[in-house]
mmCIF file of C-alpha atoms in Angstrom:
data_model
loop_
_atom_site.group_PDB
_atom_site.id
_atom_site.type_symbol
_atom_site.label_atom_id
_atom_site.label_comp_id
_atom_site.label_asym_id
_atom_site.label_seq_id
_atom_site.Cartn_x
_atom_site.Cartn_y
_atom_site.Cartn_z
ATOM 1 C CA UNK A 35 77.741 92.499 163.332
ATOM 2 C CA UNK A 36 75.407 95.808 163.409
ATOM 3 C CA UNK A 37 73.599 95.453 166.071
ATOM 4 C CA UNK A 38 73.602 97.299 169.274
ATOM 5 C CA UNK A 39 74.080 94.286 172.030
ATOM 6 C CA UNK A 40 73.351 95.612 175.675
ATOM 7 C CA UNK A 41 74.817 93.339 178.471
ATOM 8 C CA UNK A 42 72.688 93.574 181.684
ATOM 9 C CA UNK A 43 74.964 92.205 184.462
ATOM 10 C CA UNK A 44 78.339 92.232 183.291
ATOM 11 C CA UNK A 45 79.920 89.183 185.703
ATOM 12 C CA UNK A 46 81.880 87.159 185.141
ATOM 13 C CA UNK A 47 80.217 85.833 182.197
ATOM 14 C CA UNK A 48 78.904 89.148 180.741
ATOM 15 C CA UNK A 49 82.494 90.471 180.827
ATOM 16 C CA UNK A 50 83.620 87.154 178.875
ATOM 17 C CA UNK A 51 81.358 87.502 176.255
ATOM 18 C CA UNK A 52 82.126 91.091 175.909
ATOM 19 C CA UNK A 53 85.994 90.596 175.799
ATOM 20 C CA UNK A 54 85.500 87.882 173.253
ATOM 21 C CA UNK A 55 83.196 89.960 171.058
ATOM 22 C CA UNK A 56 85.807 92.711 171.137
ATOM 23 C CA UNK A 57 88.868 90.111 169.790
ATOM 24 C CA UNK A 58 86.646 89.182 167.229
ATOM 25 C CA UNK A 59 85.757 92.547 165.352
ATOM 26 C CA UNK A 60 82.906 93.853 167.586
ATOM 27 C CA UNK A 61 83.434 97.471 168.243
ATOM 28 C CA UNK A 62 83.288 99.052 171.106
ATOM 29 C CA UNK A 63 80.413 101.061 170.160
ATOM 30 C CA UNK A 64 78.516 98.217 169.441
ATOM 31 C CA UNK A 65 78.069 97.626 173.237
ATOM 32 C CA UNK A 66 76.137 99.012 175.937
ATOM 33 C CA UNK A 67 77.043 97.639 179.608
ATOM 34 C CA UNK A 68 74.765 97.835 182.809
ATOM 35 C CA UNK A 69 76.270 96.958 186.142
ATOM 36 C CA UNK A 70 74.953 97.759 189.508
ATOM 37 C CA UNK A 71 78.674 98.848 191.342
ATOM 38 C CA UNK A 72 80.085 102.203 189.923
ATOM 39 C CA UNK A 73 83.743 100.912 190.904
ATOM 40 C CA UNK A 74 83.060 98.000 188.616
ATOM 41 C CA UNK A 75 81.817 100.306 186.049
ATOM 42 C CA UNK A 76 84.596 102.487 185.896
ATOM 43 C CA UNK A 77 86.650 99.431 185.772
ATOM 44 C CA UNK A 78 84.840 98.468 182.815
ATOM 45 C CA UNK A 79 85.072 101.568 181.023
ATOM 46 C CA UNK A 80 89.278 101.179 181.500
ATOM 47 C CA UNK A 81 89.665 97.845 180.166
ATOM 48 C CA UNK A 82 87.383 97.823 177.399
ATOM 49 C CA UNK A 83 86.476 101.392 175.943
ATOM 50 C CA UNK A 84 83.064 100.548 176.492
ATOM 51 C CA UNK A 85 79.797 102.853 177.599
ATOM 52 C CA UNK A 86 78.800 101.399 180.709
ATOM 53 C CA UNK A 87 75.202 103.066 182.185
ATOM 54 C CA UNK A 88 72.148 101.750 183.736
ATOM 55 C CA UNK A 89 69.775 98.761 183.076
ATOM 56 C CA UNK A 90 67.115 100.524 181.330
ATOM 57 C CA UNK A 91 69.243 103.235 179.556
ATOM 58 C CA UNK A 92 71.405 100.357 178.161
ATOM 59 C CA UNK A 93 67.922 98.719 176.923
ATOM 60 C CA UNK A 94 66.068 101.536 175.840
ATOM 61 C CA UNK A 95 69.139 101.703 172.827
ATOM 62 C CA UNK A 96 69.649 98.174 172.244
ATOM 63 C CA UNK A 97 68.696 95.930 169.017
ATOM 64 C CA UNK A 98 69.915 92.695 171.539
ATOM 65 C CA UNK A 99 70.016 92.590 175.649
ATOM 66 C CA UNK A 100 71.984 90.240 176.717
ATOM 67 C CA UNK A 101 70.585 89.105 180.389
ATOM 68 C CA UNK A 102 73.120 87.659 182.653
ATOM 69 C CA UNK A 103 71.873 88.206 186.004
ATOM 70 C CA UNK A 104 71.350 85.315 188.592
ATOM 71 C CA UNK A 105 68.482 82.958 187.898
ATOM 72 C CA UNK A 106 66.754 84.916 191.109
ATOM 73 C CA UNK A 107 66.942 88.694 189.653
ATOM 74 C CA UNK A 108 65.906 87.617 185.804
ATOM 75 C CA UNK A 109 62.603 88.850 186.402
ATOM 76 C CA UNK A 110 63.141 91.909 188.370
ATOM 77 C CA UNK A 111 65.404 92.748 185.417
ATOM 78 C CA UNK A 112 63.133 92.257 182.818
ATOM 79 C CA UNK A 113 60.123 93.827 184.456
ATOM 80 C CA UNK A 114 62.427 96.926 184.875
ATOM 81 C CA UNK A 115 63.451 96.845 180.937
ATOM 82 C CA UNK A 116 60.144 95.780 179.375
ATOM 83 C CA UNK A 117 58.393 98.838 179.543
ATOM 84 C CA UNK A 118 61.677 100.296 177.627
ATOM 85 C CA UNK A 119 62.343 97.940 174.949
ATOM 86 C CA UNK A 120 62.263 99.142 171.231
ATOM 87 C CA UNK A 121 59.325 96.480 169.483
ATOM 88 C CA UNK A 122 61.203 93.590 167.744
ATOM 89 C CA UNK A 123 64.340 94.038 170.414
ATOM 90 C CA UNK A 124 65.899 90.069 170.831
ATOM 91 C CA UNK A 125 66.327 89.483 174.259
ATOM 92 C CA UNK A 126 68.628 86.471 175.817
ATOM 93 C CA UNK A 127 68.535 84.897 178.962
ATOM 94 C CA UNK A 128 71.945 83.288 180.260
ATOM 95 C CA UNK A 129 70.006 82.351 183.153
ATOM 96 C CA UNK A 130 70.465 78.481 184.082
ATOM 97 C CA UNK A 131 66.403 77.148 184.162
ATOM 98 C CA UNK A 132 64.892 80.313 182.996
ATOM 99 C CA UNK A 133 62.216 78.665 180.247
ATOM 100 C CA UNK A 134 61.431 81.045 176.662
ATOM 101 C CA UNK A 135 57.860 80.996 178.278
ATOM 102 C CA UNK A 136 59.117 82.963 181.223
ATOM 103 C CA UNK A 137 60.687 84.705 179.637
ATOM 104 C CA UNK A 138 57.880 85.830 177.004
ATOM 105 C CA UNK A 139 55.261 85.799 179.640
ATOM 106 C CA UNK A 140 57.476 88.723 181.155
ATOM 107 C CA UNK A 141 57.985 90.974 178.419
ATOM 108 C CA UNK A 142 55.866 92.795 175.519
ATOM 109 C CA UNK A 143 53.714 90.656 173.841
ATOM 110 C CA UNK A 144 55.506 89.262 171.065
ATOM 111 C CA UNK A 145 58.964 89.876 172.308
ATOM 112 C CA UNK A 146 61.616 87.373 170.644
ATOM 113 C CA UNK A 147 63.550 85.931 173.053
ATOM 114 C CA UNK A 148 66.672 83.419 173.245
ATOM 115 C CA UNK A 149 67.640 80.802 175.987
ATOM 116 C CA UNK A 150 70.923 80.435 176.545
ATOM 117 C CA UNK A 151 73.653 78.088 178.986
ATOM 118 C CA UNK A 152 76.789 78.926 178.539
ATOM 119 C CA UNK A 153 79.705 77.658 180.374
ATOM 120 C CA UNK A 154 82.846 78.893 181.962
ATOM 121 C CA UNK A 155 85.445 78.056 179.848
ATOM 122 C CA UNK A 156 84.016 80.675 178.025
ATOM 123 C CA UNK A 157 86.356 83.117 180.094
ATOM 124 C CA UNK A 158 89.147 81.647 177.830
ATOM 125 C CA UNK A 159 87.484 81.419 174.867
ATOM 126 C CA UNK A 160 86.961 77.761 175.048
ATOM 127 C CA UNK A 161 82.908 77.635 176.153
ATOM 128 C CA UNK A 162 80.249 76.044 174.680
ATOM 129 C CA UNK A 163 76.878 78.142 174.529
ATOM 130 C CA UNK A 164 73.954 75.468 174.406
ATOM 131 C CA UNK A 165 71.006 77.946 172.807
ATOM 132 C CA UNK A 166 66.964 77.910 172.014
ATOM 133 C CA UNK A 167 64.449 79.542 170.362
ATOM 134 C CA UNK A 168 61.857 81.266 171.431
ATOM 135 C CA UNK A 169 57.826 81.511 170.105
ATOM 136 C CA UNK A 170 58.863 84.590 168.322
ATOM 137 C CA UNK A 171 62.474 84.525 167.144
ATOM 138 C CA UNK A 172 63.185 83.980 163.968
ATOM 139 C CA UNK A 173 66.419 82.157 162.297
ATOM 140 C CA UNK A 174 67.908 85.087 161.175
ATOM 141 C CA UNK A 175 67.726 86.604 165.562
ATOM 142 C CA UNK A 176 69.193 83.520 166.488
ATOM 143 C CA UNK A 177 71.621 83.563 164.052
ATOM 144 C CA UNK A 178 72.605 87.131 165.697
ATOM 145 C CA UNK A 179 72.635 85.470 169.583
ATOM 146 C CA UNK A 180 74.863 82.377 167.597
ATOM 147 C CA UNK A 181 77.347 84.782 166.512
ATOM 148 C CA UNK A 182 77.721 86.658 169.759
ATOM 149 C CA UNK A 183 78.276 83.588 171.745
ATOM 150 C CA UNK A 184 80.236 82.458 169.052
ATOM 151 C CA UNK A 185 82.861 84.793 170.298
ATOM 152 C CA UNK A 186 83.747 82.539 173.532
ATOM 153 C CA UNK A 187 83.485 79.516 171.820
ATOM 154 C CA UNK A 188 81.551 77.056 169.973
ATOM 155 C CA UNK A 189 77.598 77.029 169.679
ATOM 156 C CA UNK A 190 75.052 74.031 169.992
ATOM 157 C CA UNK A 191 71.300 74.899 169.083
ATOM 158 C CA UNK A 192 69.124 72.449 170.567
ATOM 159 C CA UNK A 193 65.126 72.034 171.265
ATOM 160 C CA UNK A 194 64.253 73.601 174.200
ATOM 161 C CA UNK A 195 63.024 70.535 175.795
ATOM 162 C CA UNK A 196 66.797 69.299 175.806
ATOM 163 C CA UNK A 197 68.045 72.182 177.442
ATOM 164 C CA UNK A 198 68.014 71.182 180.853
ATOM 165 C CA UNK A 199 69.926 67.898 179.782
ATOM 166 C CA UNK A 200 72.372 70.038 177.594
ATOM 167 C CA UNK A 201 72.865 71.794 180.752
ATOM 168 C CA UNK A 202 73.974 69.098 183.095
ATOM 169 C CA UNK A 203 76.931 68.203 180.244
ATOM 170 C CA UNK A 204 78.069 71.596 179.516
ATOM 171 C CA UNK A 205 76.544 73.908 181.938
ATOM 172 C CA UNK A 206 77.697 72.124 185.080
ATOM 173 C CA UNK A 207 80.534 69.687 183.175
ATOM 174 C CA UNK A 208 83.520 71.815 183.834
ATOM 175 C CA UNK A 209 82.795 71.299 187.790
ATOM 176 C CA UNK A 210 82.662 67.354 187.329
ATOM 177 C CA UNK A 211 86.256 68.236 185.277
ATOM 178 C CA UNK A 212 87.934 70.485 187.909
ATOM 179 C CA UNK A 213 86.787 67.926 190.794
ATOM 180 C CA UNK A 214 88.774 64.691 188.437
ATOM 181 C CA UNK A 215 91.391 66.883 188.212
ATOM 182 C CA UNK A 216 91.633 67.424 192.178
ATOM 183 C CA UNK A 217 91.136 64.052 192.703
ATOM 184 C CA UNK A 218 93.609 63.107 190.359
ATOM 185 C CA UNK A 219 96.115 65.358 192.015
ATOM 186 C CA UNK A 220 95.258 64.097 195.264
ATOM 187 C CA UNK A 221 96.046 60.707 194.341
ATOM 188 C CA UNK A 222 99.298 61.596 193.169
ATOM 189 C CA UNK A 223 100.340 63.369 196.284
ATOM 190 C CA UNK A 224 99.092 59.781 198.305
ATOM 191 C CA UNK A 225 101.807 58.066 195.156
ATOM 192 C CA UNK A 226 104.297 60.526 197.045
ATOM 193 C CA UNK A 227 104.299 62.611 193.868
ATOM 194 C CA UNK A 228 104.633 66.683 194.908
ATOM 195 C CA UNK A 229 101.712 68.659 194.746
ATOM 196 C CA UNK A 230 102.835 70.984 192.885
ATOM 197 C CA UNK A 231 103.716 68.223 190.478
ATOM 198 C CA UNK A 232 100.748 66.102 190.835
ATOM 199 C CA UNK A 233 99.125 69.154 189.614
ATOM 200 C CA UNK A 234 101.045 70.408 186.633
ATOM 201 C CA UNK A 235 100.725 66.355 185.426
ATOM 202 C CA UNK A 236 97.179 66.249 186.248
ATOM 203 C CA UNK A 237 96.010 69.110 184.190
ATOM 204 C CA UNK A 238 97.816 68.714 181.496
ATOM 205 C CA UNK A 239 96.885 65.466 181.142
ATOM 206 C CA UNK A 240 93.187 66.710 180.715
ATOM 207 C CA UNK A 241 93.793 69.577 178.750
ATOM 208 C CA UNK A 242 95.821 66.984 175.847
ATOM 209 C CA UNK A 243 93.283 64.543 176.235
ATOM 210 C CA UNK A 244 90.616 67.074 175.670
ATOM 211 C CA UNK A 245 92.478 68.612 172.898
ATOM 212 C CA UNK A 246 93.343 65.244 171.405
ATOM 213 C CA UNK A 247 89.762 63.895 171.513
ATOM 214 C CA UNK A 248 88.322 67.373 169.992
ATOM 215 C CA UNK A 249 90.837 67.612 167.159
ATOM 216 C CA UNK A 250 91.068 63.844 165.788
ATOM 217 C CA UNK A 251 86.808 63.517 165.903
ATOM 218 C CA UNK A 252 87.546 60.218 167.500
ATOM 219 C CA UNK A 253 85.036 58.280 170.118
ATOM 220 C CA UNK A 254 86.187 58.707 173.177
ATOM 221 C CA UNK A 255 85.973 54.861 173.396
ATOM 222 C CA UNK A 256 88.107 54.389 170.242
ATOM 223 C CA UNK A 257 91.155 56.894 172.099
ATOM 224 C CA UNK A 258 90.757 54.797 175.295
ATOM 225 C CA UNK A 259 91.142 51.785 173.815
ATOM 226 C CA UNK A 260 94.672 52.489 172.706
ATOM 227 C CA UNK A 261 96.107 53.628 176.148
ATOM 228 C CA UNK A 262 94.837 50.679 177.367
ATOM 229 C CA UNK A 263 97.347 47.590 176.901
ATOM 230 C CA UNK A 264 96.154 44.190 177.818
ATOM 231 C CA UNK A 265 97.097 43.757 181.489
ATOM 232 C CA UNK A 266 98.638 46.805 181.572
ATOM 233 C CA UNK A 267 98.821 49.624 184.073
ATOM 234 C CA UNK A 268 96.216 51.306 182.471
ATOM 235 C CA UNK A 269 93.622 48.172 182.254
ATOM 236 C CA UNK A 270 94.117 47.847 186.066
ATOM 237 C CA UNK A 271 93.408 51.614 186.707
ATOM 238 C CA UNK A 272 90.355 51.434 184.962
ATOM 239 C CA UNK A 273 89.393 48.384 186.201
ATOM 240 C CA UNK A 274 88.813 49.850 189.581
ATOM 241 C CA UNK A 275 87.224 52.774 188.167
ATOM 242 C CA UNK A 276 84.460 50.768 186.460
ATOM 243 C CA UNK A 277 84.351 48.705 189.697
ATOM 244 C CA UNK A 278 84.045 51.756 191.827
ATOM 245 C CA UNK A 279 80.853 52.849 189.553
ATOM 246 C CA UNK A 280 82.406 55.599 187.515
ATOM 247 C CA UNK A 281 79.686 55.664 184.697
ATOM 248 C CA UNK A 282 76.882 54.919 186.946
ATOM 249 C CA UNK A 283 77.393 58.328 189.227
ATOM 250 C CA UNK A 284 77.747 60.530 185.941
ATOM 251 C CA UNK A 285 74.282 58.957 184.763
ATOM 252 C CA UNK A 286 73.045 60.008 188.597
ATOM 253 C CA UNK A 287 75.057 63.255 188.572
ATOM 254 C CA UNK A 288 73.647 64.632 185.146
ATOM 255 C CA UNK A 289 70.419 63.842 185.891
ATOM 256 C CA UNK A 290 70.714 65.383 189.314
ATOM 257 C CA UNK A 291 71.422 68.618 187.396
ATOM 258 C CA UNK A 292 69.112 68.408 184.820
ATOM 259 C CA UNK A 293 66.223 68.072 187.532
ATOM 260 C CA UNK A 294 67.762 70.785 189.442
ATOM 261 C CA UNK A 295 67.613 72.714 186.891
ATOM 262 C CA UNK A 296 64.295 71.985 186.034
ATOM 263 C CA UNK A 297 63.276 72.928 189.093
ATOM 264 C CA UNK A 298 64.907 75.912 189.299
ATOM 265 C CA UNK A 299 62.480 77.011 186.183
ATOM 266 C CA UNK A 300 59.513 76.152 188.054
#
């Protein structure tokens, strides 16, 4: 902690990370906020103590920007900071497809910069950041963007190159998890289970399988393997599953996203 972090587009995301970096020791006077909406500002200012001002006022004082506008406005963003940036600032994207060479080709020459996915669960202290390097950043600047994000969860550094991958697991995951879990509530409702039932079973089932697979290290495979009993209920569930192609669309769904987001980038 030290640094002056500046959050340029406090949504949903922003707002996470800045909650989380608040429960975990991060003073208030460590941040800098930019949003667009005065109403939102002042709403900011309420919950969180913090100074909330303008894009380039909140970069012009920074040591780290976070960016964490849409893919579309990063580079009306950093076009509008550049000129203001202190030399040596760290600058992060959270901008899904947004490549380190983008991002260097639009700022100072030399500028270190960070690539960053989070995810959502992040809003609950749960995410997982997947984050890169720059040409210019050295260890000890991503070491700084590791222990912001740490504050919303857990970090995985990765080579760029994998970051579009890393993306379609983590970046998009949680929507492949909320549509099981809708799925799995509408089946119980067809069982004649309530719905409001169907759906407390449904995601809680999911959240203690998550939790259970997390905490004991296990392979997933391994945990499987003993809720399934030979010619059981839950042999003949999956059954129809693997049938039905279950790993076979994930493989086409993930890559899907990962060329998306490749595309986006280009």
């Amino acid at each position: 902690m030290g640094s002056r972090v500046a959050v340029v587009g406090a949504g949903a995301m922003g707002e996470a990370i800045v909650s989380g970096m608040l429960a975990h020791g991060w003073r208030p006077a460590d941040l800098v906020l930019a949003v667009r909406r005065e109403e939102h500002a002042a709403a900011l200012r309420a919950s969180y103590g913090v100074e909330v001002t303008d894009a380039l006022s909140a970069a012009a004082e920074a040591d780290v920007v976070l960016v964490g506008v849409k893919p579309y406005d990063v580079a009306g963003v950093l076009a509008q900071i550049g000129p203001r940036l202190r030399p040596g600032t760290l600058v992060a994207s959270l901008a899904v497809g947004i490549t380190t060479t983008a991002l260097e080709a639009a700022l100072p020459e030399g500028t270190p910069v960070v690539r960053v996915m989070p995810n959502t669960p992040s809003q609950v202290g749960a995410g997982v950041a997947v984050i890169s390097a720059g040409t210019h950043c050295d260890d000890a600047q991503l070491a700084v963007v590791d222990e912001i994000m740490s504050a919303v969860g857990i970090v995985v550094r990765v080579p760029e190159r994998l970051q579009d991958a890393a993306g379609a697991i983590s970046g998009s995951g949680p929507a492949y998890v909320f549509l099981a879990i809708e799925a799995l509530v509408e089946a119980g409702v067809h069982l004649g289970l309530p719905r409001a039932t169907a759906t407390d079973l449904a995601v809680q089932t999911f959240v203690g399988a998550s939790r259970l697979a997390a905490e004991t290290g296990e392979h997933p495979a391994v945990l499987r393997e003993r809720v399934t009993s030979p010619g059981g209920t839950t042999a003949a569930a999956l059954s129809e599953l693997e049938e039905r192609g279950l790993r076979a669309a994930f493989i086409a769904a993930t890559r899907a996203a990962r060329d998306r987001s490749r595309e986006i980038g280009d």
